[in-house]
PDB file of C-alpha atoms in Angstrom:
ATOM      1  CA  MET X 118     -11.671  38.893  -4.367  1.00  0.00           C
ATOM      2  CA  ASP X 119     -14.587  38.172  -2.047  1.00  0.00           C
ATOM      3  CA  VAL X 120     -14.919  34.520  -1.034  1.00  0.00           C
ATOM      4  CA  SER X 121     -18.415  33.234  -0.328  1.00  0.00           C
ATOM      5  CA  PRO X 122     -19.106  31.351   2.920  1.00  0.00           C
ATOM      6  CA  GLU X 123     -19.927  28.266   0.840  1.00  0.00           C
ATOM      7  CA  ALA X 124     -16.579  28.385  -0.977  1.00  0.00           C
ATOM      8  CA  SER X 125     -14.742  28.956   2.291  1.00  0.00           C
ATOM      9  CA  SER X 126     -16.485  25.989   3.909  1.00  0.00           C
ATOM     10  CA  LEU X 127     -15.694  23.781   0.905  1.00  0.00           C
ATOM     11  CA  ALA X 128     -12.014  24.727   0.999  1.00  0.00           C
ATOM     12  CA  GLN X 129     -11.799  24.116   4.737  1.00  0.00           C
ATOM     13  CA  GLY X 130     -13.653  20.809   4.387  1.00  0.00           C
ATOM     14  CA  LEU X 131     -11.242  19.666   1.673  1.00  0.00           C
ATOM     15  CA  ARG X 132      -8.280  20.600   3.857  1.00  0.00           C
ATOM     16  CA  LEU X 133      -9.786  18.569   6.685  1.00  0.00           C
ATOM     17  CA  VAL X 134     -10.395  15.496   4.493  1.00  0.00           C
ATOM     18  CA  ARG X 135      -6.910  15.751   3.033  1.00  0.00           C
ATOM     19  CA  LEU X 136      -5.279  15.917   6.472  1.00  0.00           C
ATOM     20  CA  VAL X 137      -7.187  12.858   7.699  1.00  0.00           C
ATOM     21  CA  THR X 138      -6.528  10.803   4.539  1.00  0.00           C
ATOM     22  CA  ASP X 139      -2.837  11.767   4.393  1.00  0.00           C
ATOM     23  CA  ARG X 140      -2.237  10.704   7.994  1.00  0.00           C
ATOM     24  CA  GLU X 141      -4.087   7.444   7.473  1.00  0.00           C
ATOM     25  CA  LYS X 142      -2.193   6.775   4.210  1.00  0.00           C
ATOM     26  CA  GLN X 143       1.109   7.262   6.036  1.00  0.00           C
ATOM     27  CA  GLY X 144       0.057   5.019   8.908  1.00  0.00           C
ATOM     28  CA  ARG X 145       0.367   7.896  11.404  1.00  0.00           C
ATOM     29  CA  GLN X 146      -1.735   8.407  14.542  1.00  0.00           C
ATOM     30  CA  LEU X 147      -5.293   9.528  13.788  1.00  0.00           C
ATOM     31  CA  LEU X 148      -6.566  12.759  15.334  1.00  0.00           C
ATOM     32  CA  GLY X 149      -9.593  14.071  17.205  1.00  0.00           C
ATOM     33  CA  VAL X 150     -11.238  17.485  16.915  1.00  0.00           C
ATOM     34  CA  SER X 151      -8.794  19.481  19.056  1.00  0.00           C
ATOM     35  CA  GLN X 152      -5.750  17.975  17.357  1.00  0.00           C
ATOM     36  CA  LEU X 153      -7.200  18.555  13.881  1.00  0.00           C
ATOM     37  CA  ALA X 154      -7.970  22.159  14.803  1.00  0.00           C
ATOM     38  CA  ALA X 155      -4.376  22.681  15.930  1.00  0.00           C
ATOM     39  CA  GLU X 156      -2.960  21.110  12.758  1.00  0.00           C
ATOM     40  CA  LEU X 157      -5.199  23.238  10.525  1.00  0.00           C
ATOM     41  CA  ASP X 158      -4.948  26.413  12.626  1.00  0.00           C
ATOM     42  CA  MET X 159      -8.753  26.626  12.773  1.00  0.00           C
ATOM     43  CA  GLU X 160     -11.220  27.177  15.567  1.00  0.00           C
ATOM     44  CA  GLN X 161     -12.144  23.949  17.327  1.00  0.00           C
ATOM     45  CA  SER X 162     -15.879  24.656  17.045  1.00  0.00           C
ATOM     46  CA  ARG X 163     -15.483  25.186  13.290  1.00  0.00           C
ATOM     47  CA  VAL X 164     -13.582  21.915  12.856  1.00  0.00           C
ATOM     48  CA  SER X 165     -16.200  20.105  14.921  1.00  0.00           C
ATOM     49  CA  ARG X 166     -19.043  21.342  12.708  1.00  0.00           C
ATOM     50  CA  LEU X 167     -17.195  20.588   9.458  1.00  0.00           C
ATOM     51  CA  ALA X 168     -16.140  17.135  10.634  1.00  0.00           C
ATOM     52  CA  GLN X 169     -19.716  16.264  11.574  1.00  0.00           C
ATOM     53  CA  GLU X 170     -20.971  17.381   8.158  1.00  0.00           C
ATOM     54  CA  LEU X 171     -18.275  15.295   6.467  1.00  0.00           C
ATOM     55  CA  CYS X 172     -19.268  12.299   8.595  1.00  0.00           C
ATOM     56  CA  ASP X 173     -22.904  12.802   7.604  1.00  0.00           C
ATOM     57  CA  LEU X 174     -21.780  12.695   3.973  1.00  0.00           C
ATOM     58  CA  GLY X 175     -19.753   9.527   4.577  1.00  0.00           C
ATOM     59  CA  LEU X 176     -16.465  11.206   3.630  1.00  0.00           C
ATOM     60  CA  LEU X 177     -15.164  10.824   7.192  1.00  0.00           C
ATOM     61  CA  GLU X 178     -16.152   8.495   9.991  1.00  0.00           C
ATOM     62  CA  ARG X 179     -15.724   8.382  13.751  1.00  0.00           C
ATOM     63  CA  VAL X 180     -16.366   5.459  16.092  1.00  0.00           C
ATOM     64  CA  ASP X 181     -17.391   6.047  19.726  1.00  0.00           C
ATOM     65  CA  ARG X 182     -16.076   9.623  19.789  1.00  0.00           C
ATOM     66  CA  GLY X 183     -12.617   8.402  18.841  1.00  0.00           C
ATOM     67  CA  PRO X 184     -10.308   9.886  16.176  1.00  0.00           C
ATOM     68  CA  PHE X 185     -11.513  10.620  12.662  1.00  0.00           C
ATOM     69  CA  ARG X 186     -10.686   8.387   9.715  1.00  0.00           C
ATOM     70  CA  THR X 187     -11.592   8.279   6.051  1.00  0.00           C
ATOM     71  CA  GLY X 188     -15.208   7.263   5.442  1.00  0.00           C
ATOM     72  CA  PRO X 189     -16.599   4.713   2.968  1.00  0.00           C
ATOM     73  CA  ARG X 190     -18.089   7.349   0.669  1.00  0.00           C
ATOM     74  CA  PHE X 191     -14.620   8.771   0.003  1.00  0.00           C
ATOM     75  CA  PHE X 192     -13.374   5.417  -1.229  1.00  0.00           C
ATOM     76  CA  SER X 193     -16.430   4.687  -3.324  1.00  0.00           C
ATOM     77  CA  LEU X 194     -15.877   8.011  -5.052  1.00  0.00           C
ATOM     78  CA  ALA X 195     -12.201   7.214  -5.575  1.00  0.00           C
ATOM     79  CA  ALA X 196     -13.041   3.781  -6.938  1.00  0.00           C
ATOM     80  CA  ALA X 197     -15.413   5.321  -9.452  1.00  0.00           C
ATOM     81  CA  LEU X 198     -12.446   7.057 -11.075  1.00  0.00           C
ATOM     82  CA  ASN X 199     -11.206   3.629 -12.187  1.00  0.00           C
ATOM     83  CA  ALA X 200     -14.620   2.528 -13.408  1.00  0.00           C
ATOM     84  CA  GLY X 201     -13.439   1.160 -16.776  1.00  0.00           C
ATOM     85  CA  TRP X 202     -11.374  -1.932 -16.089  1.00  0.00           C
ATOM     86  CA  VAL X 203     -12.642  -2.253 -12.517  1.00  0.00           C
ATOM     87  CA  LEU X 204     -16.186  -2.655 -13.822  1.00  0.00           C
ATOM     88  CA  GLN X 205     -14.918  -5.187 -16.332  1.00  0.00           C
ATOM     89  CA  SER X 206     -13.370  -7.166 -13.464  1.00  0.00           C
ATOM     90  CA  ARG X 207     -16.825  -8.281 -12.324  1.00  0.00           C
ATOM     91  CA  ALA X 208     -16.899 -11.062 -14.915  1.00  0.00           C
ATOM     92  CA  GLU X 209     -13.482 -12.352 -13.818  1.00  0.00           C
ATOM     93  CA  LEU X 210     -14.513 -12.405 -10.167  1.00  0.00           C
ATOM     94  CA  GLU X 211     -17.664 -14.349 -10.943  1.00  0.00           C
ATOM     95  CA  GLU X 212     -15.675 -16.774 -13.108  1.00  0.00           C
ATOM     96  CA  LEU X 213     -13.478 -17.464 -10.110  1.00  0.00           C
ATOM     97  CA  VAL X 214     -16.579 -18.190  -8.062  1.00  0.00           C
ATOM     98  CA  SER X 215     -17.716 -20.723 -10.657  1.00  0.00           C
ATOM     99  CA  ALA X 216     -14.285 -22.345 -10.873  1.00  0.00           C
ATOM    100  CA  LEU X 217     -13.307 -22.364  -7.205  1.00  0.00           C
ATOM    101  CA  ASP X 218     -16.486 -21.795  -5.147  1.00  0.00           C
ATOM    102  CA  LEU X 219     -14.580 -19.201  -3.117  1.00  0.00           C
ATOM    103  CA  ARG X 220     -15.241 -15.523  -2.538  1.00  0.00           C
ATOM    104  CA  SER X 221     -13.006 -13.367  -4.753  1.00  0.00           C
ATOM    105  CA  ARG X 222     -11.788  -9.768  -4.467  1.00  0.00           C
ATOM    106  CA  LEU X 223      -9.992  -7.044  -6.375  1.00  0.00           C
ATOM    107  CA  SER X 224      -8.012  -4.574  -4.239  1.00  0.00           C
ATOM    108  CA  VAL X 225      -5.549  -1.698  -4.615  1.00  0.00           C
ATOM    109  CA  ARG X 226      -3.016  -0.150  -2.229  1.00  0.00           C
ATOM    110  CA  ASP X 227      -3.167   3.296  -0.688  1.00  0.00           C
ATOM    111  CA  GLY X 228      -0.082   3.707   1.467  1.00  0.00           C
ATOM    112  CA  VAL X 229      -0.264   1.212   4.334  1.00  0.00           C
ATOM    113  CA  ARG X 230      -3.906   0.402   3.617  1.00  0.00           C
ATOM    114  CA  VAL X 231      -5.650  -1.873   1.145  1.00  0.00           C
ATOM    115  CA  LEU X 232      -8.799  -0.555  -0.507  1.00  0.00           C
ATOM    116  CA  LEU X 233     -11.288  -3.225  -1.561  1.00  0.00           C
ATOM    117  CA  LEU X 234     -12.632  -2.144  -4.963  1.00  0.00           C
ATOM    118  CA  ARG X 235     -14.876  -5.037  -5.872  1.00  0.00           C
ATOM    119  CA  SER X 236     -15.876  -8.439  -4.512  1.00  0.00           C
ATOM    120  CA  SER X 237     -17.843 -11.374  -5.868  1.00  0.00           C
ATOM    121  CA  THR X 238     -21.523 -11.781  -5.077  1.00  0.00           C
ATOM    122  CA  ASN X 239     -21.400 -15.134  -3.235  1.00  0.00           C
ATOM    123  CA  ASN X 240     -21.752 -13.530   0.183  1.00  0.00           C
ATOM    124  CA  SER X 241     -22.924 -16.741   1.833  1.00  0.00           C
ATOM    125  CA  VAL X 242     -19.408 -18.182   1.423  1.00  0.00           C
ATOM    126  CA  LEU X 243     -16.766 -17.572   4.102  1.00  0.00           C
ATOM    127  CA  GLY X 244     -14.766 -14.478   3.240  1.00  0.00           C
ATOM    128  CA  GLY X 245     -14.595 -11.933   6.027  1.00  0.00           C
ATOM    129  CA  PHE X 246     -16.603  -8.813   6.758  1.00  0.00           C
ATOM    130  CA  ALA X 247     -14.969  -6.238   4.435  1.00  0.00           C
ATOM    131  CA  LYS X 248     -17.149  -4.766   1.684  1.00  0.00           C
ATOM    132  CA  PRO X 249     -16.170  -2.658  -1.342  1.00  0.00           C
ATOM    133  CA  GLY X 250     -14.987   0.756  -0.198  1.00  0.00           C
ATOM    134  CA  MET X 251     -13.595  -0.566   3.090  1.00  0.00           C
ATOM    135  CA  VAL X 252      -9.905  -0.585   3.974  1.00  0.00           C
ATOM    136  CA  THR X 253      -7.723  -3.192   5.687  1.00  0.00           C
ATOM    137  CA  PRO X 254      -4.020  -3.212   6.697  1.00  0.00           C
ATOM    138  CA  VAL X 255      -1.477  -3.864   3.956  1.00  0.00           C
ATOM    139  CA  TRP X 256       0.860  -5.929   6.150  1.00  0.00           C
ATOM    140  CA  CYS X 257      -1.502  -8.609   7.493  1.00  0.00           C
ATOM    141  CA  THR X 258      -3.744  -9.418   4.526  1.00  0.00           C
ATOM    142  CA  GLY X 259      -3.077 -11.617   1.512  1.00  0.00           C
ATOM    143  CA  SER X 260      -4.103  -8.903  -0.913  1.00  0.00           C
ATOM    144  CA  GLY X 261      -1.914  -6.396   0.926  1.00  0.00           C
ATOM    145  CA  ARG X 262       1.205  -8.508   0.669  1.00  0.00           C
ATOM    146  CA  ALA X 263       0.495  -9.242  -2.995  1.00  0.00           C
ATOM    147  CA  LEU X 264       0.490  -5.473  -3.519  1.00  0.00           C
ATOM    148  CA  LEU X 265       3.890  -5.336  -1.770  1.00  0.00           C
ATOM    149  CA  TRP X 266       5.333  -8.108  -3.950  1.00  0.00           C
ATOM    150  CA  ASP X 267       8.018  -5.924  -5.560  1.00  0.00           C
ATOM    151  CA  HIS X 268       9.053  -4.099  -2.373  1.00  0.00           C
ATOM    152  CA  SER X 269      12.602  -4.645  -1.131  1.00  0.00           C
ATOM    153  CA  VAL X 270      13.327  -5.112   2.576  1.00  0.00           C
ATOM    154  CA  THR X 271      14.449  -1.484   2.752  1.00  0.00           C
ATOM    155  CA  GLU X 272      11.272  -0.285   1.054  1.00  0.00           C
ATOM    156  CA  LEU X 273       9.126  -2.353   3.416  1.00  0.00           C
ATOM    157  CA  GLU X 274      10.910  -0.921   6.450  1.00  0.00           C
ATOM    158  CA  SER X 275      10.409   2.611   5.142  1.00  0.00           C
ATOM    159  CA  LEU X 276       6.735   2.074   4.329  1.00  0.00           C
ATOM    160  CA  LEU X 277       5.937   0.478   7.693  1.00  0.00           C
ATOM    161  CA  ALA X 278       8.226   2.628   9.840  1.00  0.00           C
ATOM    162  CA  GLU X 279       5.415   4.482  11.640  1.00  0.00           C
ATOM    163  CA  VAL X 280       2.857   1.672  11.694  1.00  0.00           C
ATOM    164  CA  ASN X 281       1.470   0.560  15.048  1.00  0.00           C
ATOM    165  CA  PHE X 282       1.282  -3.235  14.761  1.00  0.00           C
ATOM    166  CA  ILE X 283      -0.101  -3.789  18.270  1.00  0.00           C
ATOM    167  CA  GLY X 284      -3.673  -5.033  18.383  1.00  0.00           C
ATOM    168  CA  VAL X 285      -4.115  -5.132  14.607  1.00  0.00           C
ATOM    169  CA  GLY X 286      -5.030  -8.243  12.659  1.00  0.00           C
ATOM    170  CA  GLY X 287      -5.721 -11.862  13.478  1.00  0.00           C
ATOM    171  CA  PRO X 288      -3.809 -14.466  15.495  1.00  0.00           C
ATOM    172  CA  ALA X 289      -1.082 -14.934  12.856  1.00  0.00           C
ATOM    173  CA  ALA X 290      -0.569 -11.237  11.988  1.00  0.00           C
ATOM    174  CA  ALA X 291       2.986  -9.911  11.691  1.00  0.00           C
ATOM    175  CA  HIS X 292       4.094  -7.538  14.447  1.00  0.00           C
ATOM    176  CA  SER X 293       7.084  -5.884  12.790  1.00  0.00           C
ATOM    177  CA  ALA X 294       8.434  -4.901   9.389  1.00  0.00           C
ATOM    178  CA  ALA X 295      11.015  -7.691   9.747  1.00  0.00           C
ATOM    179  CA  GLU X 296       8.253 -10.278  10.183  1.00  0.00           C
ATOM    180  CA  VAL X 297       6.457  -8.916   7.109  1.00  0.00           C
ATOM    181  CA  ALA X 298       9.707  -9.200   5.115  1.00  0.00           C
ATOM    182  CA  GLY X 299      10.072 -12.807   6.255  1.00  0.00           C
ATOM    183  CA  LEU X 300       6.558 -13.643   5.114  1.00  0.00           C
ATOM    184  CA  MET X 301       7.208 -11.934   1.773  1.00  0.00           C
ATOM    185  CA  GLU X 302      10.340 -14.050   1.258  1.00  0.00           C
ATOM    186  CA  ARG X 303       8.317 -17.202   1.893  1.00  0.00           C
ATOM    187  CA  ASP X 304       5.553 -15.991  -0.438  1.00  0.00           C
ATOM    188  CA  ARG X 305       7.931 -15.319  -3.319  1.00  0.00           C
ATOM    189  CA  THR X 306       9.396 -18.801  -3.024  1.00  0.00           C
ATOM    190  CA  GLN X 307       5.990 -20.402  -3.533  1.00  0.00           C
ATOM    191  CA  GLY X 308       4.850 -17.856  -6.128  1.00  0.00           C
ATOM    192  CA  PHE X 309       1.737 -16.593  -4.307  1.00  0.00           C
ATOM    193  CA  VAL X 310       0.615 -15.175  -0.974  1.00  0.00           C
ATOM    194  CA  LEU X 311      -1.175 -17.445   1.465  1.00  0.00           C
ATOM    195  CA  ALA X 312      -2.242 -15.480   4.531  1.00  0.00           C
ATOM    196  CA  ALA X 313      -3.536 -17.873   7.187  1.00  0.00           C
ATOM    197  CA  GLU X 314      -5.674 -16.108   9.826  1.00  0.00           C
ATOM    198  CA  GLU X 315      -3.522 -13.000   9.562  1.00  0.00           C
ATOM    199  CA  PHE X 316      -6.427 -10.558   9.529  1.00  0.00           C
ATOM    200  CA  GLU X 317      -9.430 -12.521  10.809  1.00  0.00           C
ATOM    201  CA  HIS X 318      -9.694 -15.659  12.897  1.00  0.00           C
ATOM    202  CA  GLY X 319     -10.584 -18.670  10.745  1.00  0.00           C
ATOM    203  CA  VAL X 320     -10.187 -16.842   7.412  1.00  0.00           C
ATOM    204  CA  TRP X 321      -7.444 -17.732   4.911  1.00  0.00           C
ATOM    205  CA  GLU X 322      -6.641 -15.566   1.890  1.00  0.00           C
ATOM    206  CA  LEU X 323      -4.695 -16.539  -1.234  1.00  0.00           C
ATOM    207  CA  ALA X 324      -3.587 -13.652  -3.438  1.00  0.00           C
ATOM    208  CA  VAL X 325      -1.503 -12.734  -6.489  1.00  0.00           C
ATOM    209  CA  PRO X 326      -0.535  -9.329  -7.933  1.00  0.00           C
ATOM    210  CA  VAL X 327      -2.210  -7.939 -11.054  1.00  0.00           C
ATOM    211  CA  ARG X 328       0.357  -6.316 -13.358  1.00  0.00           C
ATOM    212  CA  GLU X 329      -0.096  -3.892 -16.208  1.00  0.00           C
ATOM    213  CA  GLY X 330       1.748  -4.499 -19.460  1.00  0.00           C
ATOM    214  CA  GLY X 331       4.774  -2.552 -18.224  1.00  0.00           C
ATOM    215  CA  GLY X 332       5.080  -4.764 -15.160  1.00  0.00           C
ATOM    216  CA  ARG X 333       3.759  -2.285 -12.595  1.00  0.00           C
ATOM    217  CA  ILE X 334       1.484  -3.814  -9.955  1.00  0.00           C
ATOM    218  CA  ALA X 335      -1.934  -2.256 -10.464  1.00  0.00           C
ATOM    219  CA  ALA X 336      -4.005  -4.353  -8.059  1.00  0.00           C
ATOM    220  CA  ALA X 337      -4.250  -7.627  -6.169  1.00  0.00           C
ATOM    221  CA  LEU X 338      -6.585 -10.501  -6.954  1.00  0.00           C
ATOM    222  CA  SER X 339      -7.473 -12.789  -4.070  1.00  0.00           C
ATOM    223  CA  VAL X 340      -9.816 -15.498  -2.885  1.00  0.00           C
ATOM    224  CA  LEU X 341     -10.889 -16.165   0.694  1.00  0.00           C
ATOM    225  CA  GLY X 342     -11.981 -19.301   2.479  1.00  0.00           C
ATOM    226  CA  SER X 343     -11.160 -21.713   5.271  1.00  0.00           C
ATOM    227  CA  ARG X 344      -8.012 -23.747   5.794  1.00  0.00           C
ATOM    228  CA  SER X 345      -9.700 -26.841   4.407  1.00  0.00           C
ATOM    229  CA  SER X 346     -10.733 -25.043   1.212  1.00  0.00           C
ATOM    230  CA  LEU X 347      -7.350 -23.426   0.481  1.00  0.00           C
ATOM    231  CA  GLU X 348      -4.370 -25.185   2.037  1.00  0.00           C
ATOM    232  CA  ALA X 349      -4.289 -28.482   0.155  1.00  0.00           C
ATOM    233  CA  SER X 350      -5.130 -26.952  -3.235  1.00  0.00           C
ATOM    234  CA  ALA X 351      -3.185 -23.703  -2.896  1.00  0.00           C
ATOM    235  CA  SER X 352      -0.919 -24.232  -5.922  1.00  0.00           C
ATOM    236  CA  GLU X 353      -3.835 -25.138  -8.212  1.00  0.00           C
ATOM    237  CA  ILE X 354      -5.907 -22.192  -6.975  1.00  0.00           C
ATOM    238  CA  ALA X 355      -2.940 -19.862  -7.471  1.00  0.00           C
ATOM    239  CA  ALA X 356      -2.601 -20.999 -11.086  1.00  0.00           C
ATOM    240  CA  VAL X 357      -6.235 -20.096 -11.751  1.00  0.00           C
ATOM    241  CA  LEU X 358      -5.745 -16.714 -10.073  1.00  0.00           C
ATOM    242  CA  ARG X 359      -2.630 -15.975 -12.108  1.00  0.00           C
ATOM    243  CA  SER X 360      -4.500 -16.605 -15.361  1.00  0.00           C
ATOM    244  CA  ALA X 361      -7.276 -14.264 -14.274  1.00  0.00           C
ATOM    245  CA  SER X 362      -4.760 -11.637 -13.119  1.00  0.00           C
ATOM    246  CA  THR X 363      -3.059 -11.712 -16.526  1.00  0.00           C
ATOM    247  CA  ARG X 364      -6.352 -10.965 -18.245  1.00  0.00           C
ATOM    248  CA  LEU X 365      -7.174  -8.199 -15.767  1.00  0.00           C
ATOM    249  CA  GLY X 366      -3.704  -6.700 -16.182  1.00  0.00           C
ATOM    250  CA  ALA X 367      -4.208  -6.542 -19.932  1.00  0.00           C
ATOM    251  CA  ARG X 368      -7.502  -4.683 -19.421  1.00  0.00           C
ATOM    252  CA  ALA X 369      -5.865  -2.268 -16.979  1.00  0.00           C
ATOM    253  CA  GLU X 370      -3.133  -1.550 -19.530  1.00  0.00           C
ATOM    254  CA  LEU X 371      -5.697  -0.882 -22.252  1.00  0.00           C
ATOM    255  CA  ALA X 372      -7.519   1.486 -19.899  1.00  0.00           C
ATOM    256  CA  VAL X 373      -4.290   3.415 -19.305  1.00  0.00           C
ATOM    257  CA  GLN X 374      -3.519   3.573 -23.031  1.00  0.00           C
ATOM    258  CA  GLY X 375      -7.074   4.697 -23.768  1.00  0.00           C
TER     259      GLY X 375
END
């Protein structure tokens, strides 16, 4: 069967995107053009052209001629696949704004990364730079650790085995799987995650898991603010988040059943 140049380019482009996303999902070292070409057994000039086209489309991105990583358009497309209950989450996020005057977020996990699906519209309130479609580390964010709530120490060590902790996160970020496990133990004791300047200086994040009816963690619900807005009222804020997460979990379960 003859294969058209367009079909061949599409197949090669998909292989390239898959390689980049798989390595990023596994927390492995990201690659440049020559390394990608070697992995894919393709000509370097061909990989260079395809990668540039994928960057133009927003499916990949590259900063200052560094290695390639997954682009924002890829995640916005992935998020659209969950449009049902994720779209319905908008009302819950805005209700949290009204109740708490804090920026709220709904996130899911993809390997060692957290994908921000949706955030509230009160952008003038402190809450970090991440926007829907962007990814952050799973080990040094409140939402990330909420998504790891059910992981055992062994599972955490396996998940984070190839992660490079150096230079990632804020002043209070964990620097080993053992430190993450210690934070998780503390979190479970208090019944919620409170990440204090773990990803960004000056930003605190309080998070809880969102569970489907069967108990599986489907997402994380979090609010962001300053120490003064979260620390003293953490237990009360967590109670409000848990109520909202229960309602969201019920919607996620209905979406699965539908």
